[in-house]
Coordinates of C-alpha atoms and ligand atoms in Angstrom, one line a residue:
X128 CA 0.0 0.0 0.0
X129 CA 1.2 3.4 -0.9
X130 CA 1.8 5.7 2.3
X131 CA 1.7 9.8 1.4
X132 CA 5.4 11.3 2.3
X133 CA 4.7 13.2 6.2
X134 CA 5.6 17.1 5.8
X135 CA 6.0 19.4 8.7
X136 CA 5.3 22.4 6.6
X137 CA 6.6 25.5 8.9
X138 CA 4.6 28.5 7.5
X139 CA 2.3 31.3 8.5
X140 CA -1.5 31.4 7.7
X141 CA -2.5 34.4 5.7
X142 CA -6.3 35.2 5.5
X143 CA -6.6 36.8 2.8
X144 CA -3.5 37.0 -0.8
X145 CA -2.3 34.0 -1.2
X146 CA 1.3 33.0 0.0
X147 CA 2.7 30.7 2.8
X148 CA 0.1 27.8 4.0
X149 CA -2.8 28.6 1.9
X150 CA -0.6 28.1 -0.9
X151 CA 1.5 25.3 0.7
X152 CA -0.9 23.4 1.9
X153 CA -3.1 22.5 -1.2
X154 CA 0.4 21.9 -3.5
X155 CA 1.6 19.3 -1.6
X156 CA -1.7 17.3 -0.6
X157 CA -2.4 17.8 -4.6
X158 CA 1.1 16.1 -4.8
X159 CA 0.5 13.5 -2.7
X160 CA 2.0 14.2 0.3
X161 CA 0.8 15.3 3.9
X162 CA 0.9 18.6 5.1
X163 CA 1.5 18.8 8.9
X164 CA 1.2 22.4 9.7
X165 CA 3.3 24.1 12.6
X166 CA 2.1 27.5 12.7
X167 CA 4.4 30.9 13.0
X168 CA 1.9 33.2 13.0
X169 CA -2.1 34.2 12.0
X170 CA -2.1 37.4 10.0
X171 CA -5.2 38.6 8.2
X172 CA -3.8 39.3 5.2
X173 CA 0.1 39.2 4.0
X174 CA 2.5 42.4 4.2
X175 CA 2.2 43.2 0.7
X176 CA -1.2 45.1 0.8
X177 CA -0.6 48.6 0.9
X178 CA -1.1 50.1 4.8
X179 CA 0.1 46.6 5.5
X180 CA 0.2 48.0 9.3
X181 CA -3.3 47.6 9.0
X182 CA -3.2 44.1 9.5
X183 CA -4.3 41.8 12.1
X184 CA -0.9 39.7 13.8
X185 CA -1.1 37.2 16.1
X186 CA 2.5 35.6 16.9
X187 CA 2.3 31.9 17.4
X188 CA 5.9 31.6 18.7
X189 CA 5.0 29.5 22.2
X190 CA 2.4 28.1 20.1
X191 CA 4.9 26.2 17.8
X192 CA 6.8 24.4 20.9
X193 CA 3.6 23.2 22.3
X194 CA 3.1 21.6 19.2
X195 CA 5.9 20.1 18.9
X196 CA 5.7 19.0 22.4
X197 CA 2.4 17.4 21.4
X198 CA 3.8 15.6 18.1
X199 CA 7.0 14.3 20.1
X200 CA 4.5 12.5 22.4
X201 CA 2.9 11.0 20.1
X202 CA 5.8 9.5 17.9
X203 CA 5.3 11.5 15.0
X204 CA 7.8 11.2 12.7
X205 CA 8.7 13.1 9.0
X206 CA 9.6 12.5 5.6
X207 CA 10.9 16.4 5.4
X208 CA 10.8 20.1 7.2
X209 CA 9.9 22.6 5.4
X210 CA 10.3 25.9 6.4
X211 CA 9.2 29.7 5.0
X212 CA 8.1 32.8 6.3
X213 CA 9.1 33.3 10.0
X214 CA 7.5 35.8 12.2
X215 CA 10.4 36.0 14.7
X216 CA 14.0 35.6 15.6
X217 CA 12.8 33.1 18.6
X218 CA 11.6 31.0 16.0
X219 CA 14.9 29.8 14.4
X220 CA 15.8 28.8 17.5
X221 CA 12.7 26.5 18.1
X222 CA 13.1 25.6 14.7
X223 CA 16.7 24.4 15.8
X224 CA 15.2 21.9 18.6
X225 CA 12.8 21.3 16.0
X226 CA 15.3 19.6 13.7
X227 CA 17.2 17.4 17.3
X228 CA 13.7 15.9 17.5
X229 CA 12.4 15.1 14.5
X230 CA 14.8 15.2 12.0
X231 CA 16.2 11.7 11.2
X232 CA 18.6 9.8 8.5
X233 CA 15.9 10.2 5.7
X234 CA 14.6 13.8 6.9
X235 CA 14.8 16.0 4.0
X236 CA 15.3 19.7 5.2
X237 CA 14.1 22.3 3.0
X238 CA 14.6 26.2 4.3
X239 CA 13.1 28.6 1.8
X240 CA 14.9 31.6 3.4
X241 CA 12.4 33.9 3.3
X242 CA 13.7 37.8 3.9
X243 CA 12.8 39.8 0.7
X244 CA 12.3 40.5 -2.8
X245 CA 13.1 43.2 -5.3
X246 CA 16.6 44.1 -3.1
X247 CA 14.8 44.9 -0.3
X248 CA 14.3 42.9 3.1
X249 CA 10.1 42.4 4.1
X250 CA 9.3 45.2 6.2
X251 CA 9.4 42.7 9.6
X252 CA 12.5 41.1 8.4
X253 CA 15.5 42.5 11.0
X254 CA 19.0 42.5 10.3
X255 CA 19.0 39.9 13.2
X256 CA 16.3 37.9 11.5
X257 CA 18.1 37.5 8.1
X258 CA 21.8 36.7 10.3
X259 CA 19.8 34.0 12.3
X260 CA 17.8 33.2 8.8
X261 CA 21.3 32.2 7.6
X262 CA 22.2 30.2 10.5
X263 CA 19.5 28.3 10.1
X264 CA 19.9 28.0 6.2
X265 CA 23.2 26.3 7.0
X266 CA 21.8 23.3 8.1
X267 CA 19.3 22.8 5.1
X268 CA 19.3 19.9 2.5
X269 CA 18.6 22.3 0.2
X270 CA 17.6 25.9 -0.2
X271 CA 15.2 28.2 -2.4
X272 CA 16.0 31.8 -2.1
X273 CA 15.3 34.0 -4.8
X274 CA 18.3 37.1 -6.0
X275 CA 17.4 39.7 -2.9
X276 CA 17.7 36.3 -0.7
X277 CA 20.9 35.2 -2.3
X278 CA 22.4 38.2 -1.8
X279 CA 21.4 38.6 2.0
X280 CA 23.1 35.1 2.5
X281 CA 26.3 35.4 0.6
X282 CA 26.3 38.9 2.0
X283 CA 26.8 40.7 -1.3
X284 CA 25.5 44.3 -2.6
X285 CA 22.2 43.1 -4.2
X286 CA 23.3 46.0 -7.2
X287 CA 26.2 43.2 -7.6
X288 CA 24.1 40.2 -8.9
X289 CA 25.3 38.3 -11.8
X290 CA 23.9 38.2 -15.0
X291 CA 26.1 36.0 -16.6
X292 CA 25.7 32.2 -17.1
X293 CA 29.5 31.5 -15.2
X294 CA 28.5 34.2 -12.6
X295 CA 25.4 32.6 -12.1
X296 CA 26.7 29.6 -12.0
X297 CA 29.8 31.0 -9.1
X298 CA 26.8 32.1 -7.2
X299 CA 25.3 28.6 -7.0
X300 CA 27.9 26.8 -5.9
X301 CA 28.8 29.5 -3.1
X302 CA 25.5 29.1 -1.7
X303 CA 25.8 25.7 -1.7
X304 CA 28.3 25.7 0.8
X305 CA 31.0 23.7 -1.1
X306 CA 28.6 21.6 -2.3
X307 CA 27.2 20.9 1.1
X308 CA 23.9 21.5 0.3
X309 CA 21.3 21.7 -2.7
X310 CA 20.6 25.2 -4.2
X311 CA 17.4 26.1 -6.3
X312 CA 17.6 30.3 -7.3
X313 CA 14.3 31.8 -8.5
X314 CA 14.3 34.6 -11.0
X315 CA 17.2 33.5 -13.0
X316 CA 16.9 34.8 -16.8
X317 CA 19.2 34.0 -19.2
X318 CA 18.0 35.8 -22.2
X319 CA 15.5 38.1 -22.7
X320 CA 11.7 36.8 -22.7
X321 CA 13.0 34.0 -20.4
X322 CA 12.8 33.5 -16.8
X323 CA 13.2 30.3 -14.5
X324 CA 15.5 28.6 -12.1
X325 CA 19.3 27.9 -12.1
X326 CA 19.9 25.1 -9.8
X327 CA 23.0 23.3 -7.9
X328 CA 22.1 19.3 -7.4
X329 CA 24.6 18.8 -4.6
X330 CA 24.0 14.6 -5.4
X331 CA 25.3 14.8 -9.1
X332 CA 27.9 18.3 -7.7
X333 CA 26.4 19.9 -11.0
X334 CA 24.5 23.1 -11.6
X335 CA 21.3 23.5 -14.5
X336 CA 18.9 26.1 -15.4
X337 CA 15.2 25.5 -16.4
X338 CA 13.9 28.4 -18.1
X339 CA 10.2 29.6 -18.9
X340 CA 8.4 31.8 -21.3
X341 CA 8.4 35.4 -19.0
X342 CA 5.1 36.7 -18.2
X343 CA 4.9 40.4 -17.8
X344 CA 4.2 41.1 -14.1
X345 CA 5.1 39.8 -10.5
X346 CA 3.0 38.4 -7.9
X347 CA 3.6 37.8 -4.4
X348 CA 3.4 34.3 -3.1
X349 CA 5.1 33.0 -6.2
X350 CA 7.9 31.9 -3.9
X351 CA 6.1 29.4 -1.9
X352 CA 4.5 28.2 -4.8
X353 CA 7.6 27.7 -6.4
X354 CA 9.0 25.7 -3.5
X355 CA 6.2 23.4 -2.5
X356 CA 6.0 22.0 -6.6
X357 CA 9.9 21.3 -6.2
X358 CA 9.1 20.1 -2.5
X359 CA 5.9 17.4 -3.4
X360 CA 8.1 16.6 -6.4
X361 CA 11.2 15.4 -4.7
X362 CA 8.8 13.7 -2.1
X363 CA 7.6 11.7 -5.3
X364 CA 10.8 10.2 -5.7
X365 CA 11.9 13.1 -8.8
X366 CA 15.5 14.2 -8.8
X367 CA 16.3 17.9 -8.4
X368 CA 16.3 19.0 -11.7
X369 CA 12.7 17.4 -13.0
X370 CA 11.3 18.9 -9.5
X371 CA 12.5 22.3 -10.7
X372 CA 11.2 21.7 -14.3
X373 CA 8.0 21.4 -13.1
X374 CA 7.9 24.3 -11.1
X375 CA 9.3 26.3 -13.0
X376 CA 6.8 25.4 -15.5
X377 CA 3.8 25.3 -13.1
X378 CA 4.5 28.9 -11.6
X379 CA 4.6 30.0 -15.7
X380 CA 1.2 28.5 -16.2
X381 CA -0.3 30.0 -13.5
X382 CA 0.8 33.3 -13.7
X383 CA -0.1 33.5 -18.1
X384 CA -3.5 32.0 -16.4
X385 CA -4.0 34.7 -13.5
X386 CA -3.1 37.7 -16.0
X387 CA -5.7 36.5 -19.0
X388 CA -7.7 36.5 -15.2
X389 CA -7.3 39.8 -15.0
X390 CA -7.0 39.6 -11.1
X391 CA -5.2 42.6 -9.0
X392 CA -1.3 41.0 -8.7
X393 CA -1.6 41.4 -4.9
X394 CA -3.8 38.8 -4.6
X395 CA -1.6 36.1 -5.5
X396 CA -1.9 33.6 -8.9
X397 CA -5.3 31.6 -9.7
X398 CA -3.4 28.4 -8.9
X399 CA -6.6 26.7 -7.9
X400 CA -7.6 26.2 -11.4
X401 CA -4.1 24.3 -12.3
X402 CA -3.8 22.1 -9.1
X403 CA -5.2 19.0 -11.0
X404 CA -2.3 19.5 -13.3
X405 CA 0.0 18.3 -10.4
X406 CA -2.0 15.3 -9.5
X407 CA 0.2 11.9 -10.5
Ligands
LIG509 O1 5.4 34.8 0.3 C1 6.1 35.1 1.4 C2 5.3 35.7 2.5 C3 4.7 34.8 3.4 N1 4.0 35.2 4.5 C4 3.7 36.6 4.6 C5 4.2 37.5 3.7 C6 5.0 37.0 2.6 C7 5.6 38.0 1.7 O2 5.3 39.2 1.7 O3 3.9 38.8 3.9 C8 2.9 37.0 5.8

């Protein structure tokens, strides 16, 4: 009998524009896998909305280590962490313990190191919540930033990034820490009209790209998207560079889907549509 993969999907719940678990959450049971959720925190609507200081926050910080509490009592055990949008320094560090209890041979730790886009840091992102976001990267199996969050790790001037295929390519294997740990970078284009992924496979030590037709306009939440396609992927059994494929190619289809939609960008891609499409 087949048994779904077990993810402990580390994310925030956002009411309203979708990101973080109302995006992660459908991808991966779509994908076959189940999505345990440890909550960081309830907002009513992501920080993207303009007067984003508007919004409702509740910080689930104590929250998250009676959970896991409750799930070491009862034996539960997981095929991979996931990790995203944190609402506090604290919770690397419960993260941390998270990892000595649960994380075992076959674990797969996946830290989407969530701190930014467009050059900037998110406006609750501290410079001590990126340093400890790093710390924490460290220990991943592999990692999903995009060009701001590539930057913030390898400490480097954002104005600096490389354009270049061999630049590119420098940049991957510097964030995978000598080859330490696998690397997937959003936002890679290596031509105009293209955009997609470049990727270091720290099994094979090589580095790919998988590129996409570019659609003409951004929208938040893409990110977690992104990472939960390459995430249910792997838990299928695909190697690193089909897993990117696929999202690479699933993000395109949503986002040429959302803009015939029509939709405001803030409100995230019509992915709901296209879930079937990740169905095995
Ligand atoms: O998609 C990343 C993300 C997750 N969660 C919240 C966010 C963002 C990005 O803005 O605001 C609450």
């Amino acid at each position: 009998m087949e048994i779904a993969p077990r993810i402990a999907a580390i994310q925030d719940l956002s009411g309203f524009g979708r990101c973080s678990m109302t995006v992660v959450l459908p991808v991966l049971s779509a994908m076959g896998s189940q999505c345990c959720p440890l909550l960081t925190a309830s907002l009513s609507a992501h920080t993207a909305f303009p007067a984003s200081d508007k919004a409702v926050f509740l910080d689930l910080t104590s929250w998250m280590e009676r959970t896991a509490a409750h799930w070491a009592e009862l034996g539960v055990r997981f095929d991979a962490i996931y990790s995203g949008f944190l609402g506090s320094a604290d919770q690397i560090g419960i993260i941390e313990r998270f990892y000595q209890q649960f994380r075992g041979e076959q674990t797969w730790v996946l830290v989407d190191p969530v701190m930014g886009d467009h050059g900037k840091p998110y406006r609750t992102y501290t410079p001590d919540l990126c340093a400890k976001m790093r710390e924490l990267a460290e220990r991943a199996d592999c990692i999903t930033p995009n060009w701001t969050e590539a930057a913030l790790l390898l400490e480097e001037d954002y104005a600096c990034v490389p354009t270049c295929r061999e630049g590119i390519q420098d940049w991957l294997e510097r964030l995978s820490l000598q080859g330490k740990r696998s690397v997937v970078l959003t936002g890679v284009s290596l031509e105009p009209g293209q955009v997609g992924a470049g990727y270091f496979d720290r099994t094979t030590g090589t580095t790919g790209f998988a590129m996409a037709h570019q659609e003409p306009a951004h929208f938040p939440g893409t990110g977690d998207l992104f990472a939960s396609v390459v995430l249910g992927a792997m838990m299928r059994g695909d190697a690193l560079p089909g897993a990117v494929e696929q999202a690479v190619g699933f993000v395109q289809r949503c986002v040429a889907h959302t803009l015939k939609a029509g939709t405001p960008a803030v409100e995230g891609v019509q992915f709901e549509p296209m879930l079937k499409d990740l169905m095995g």
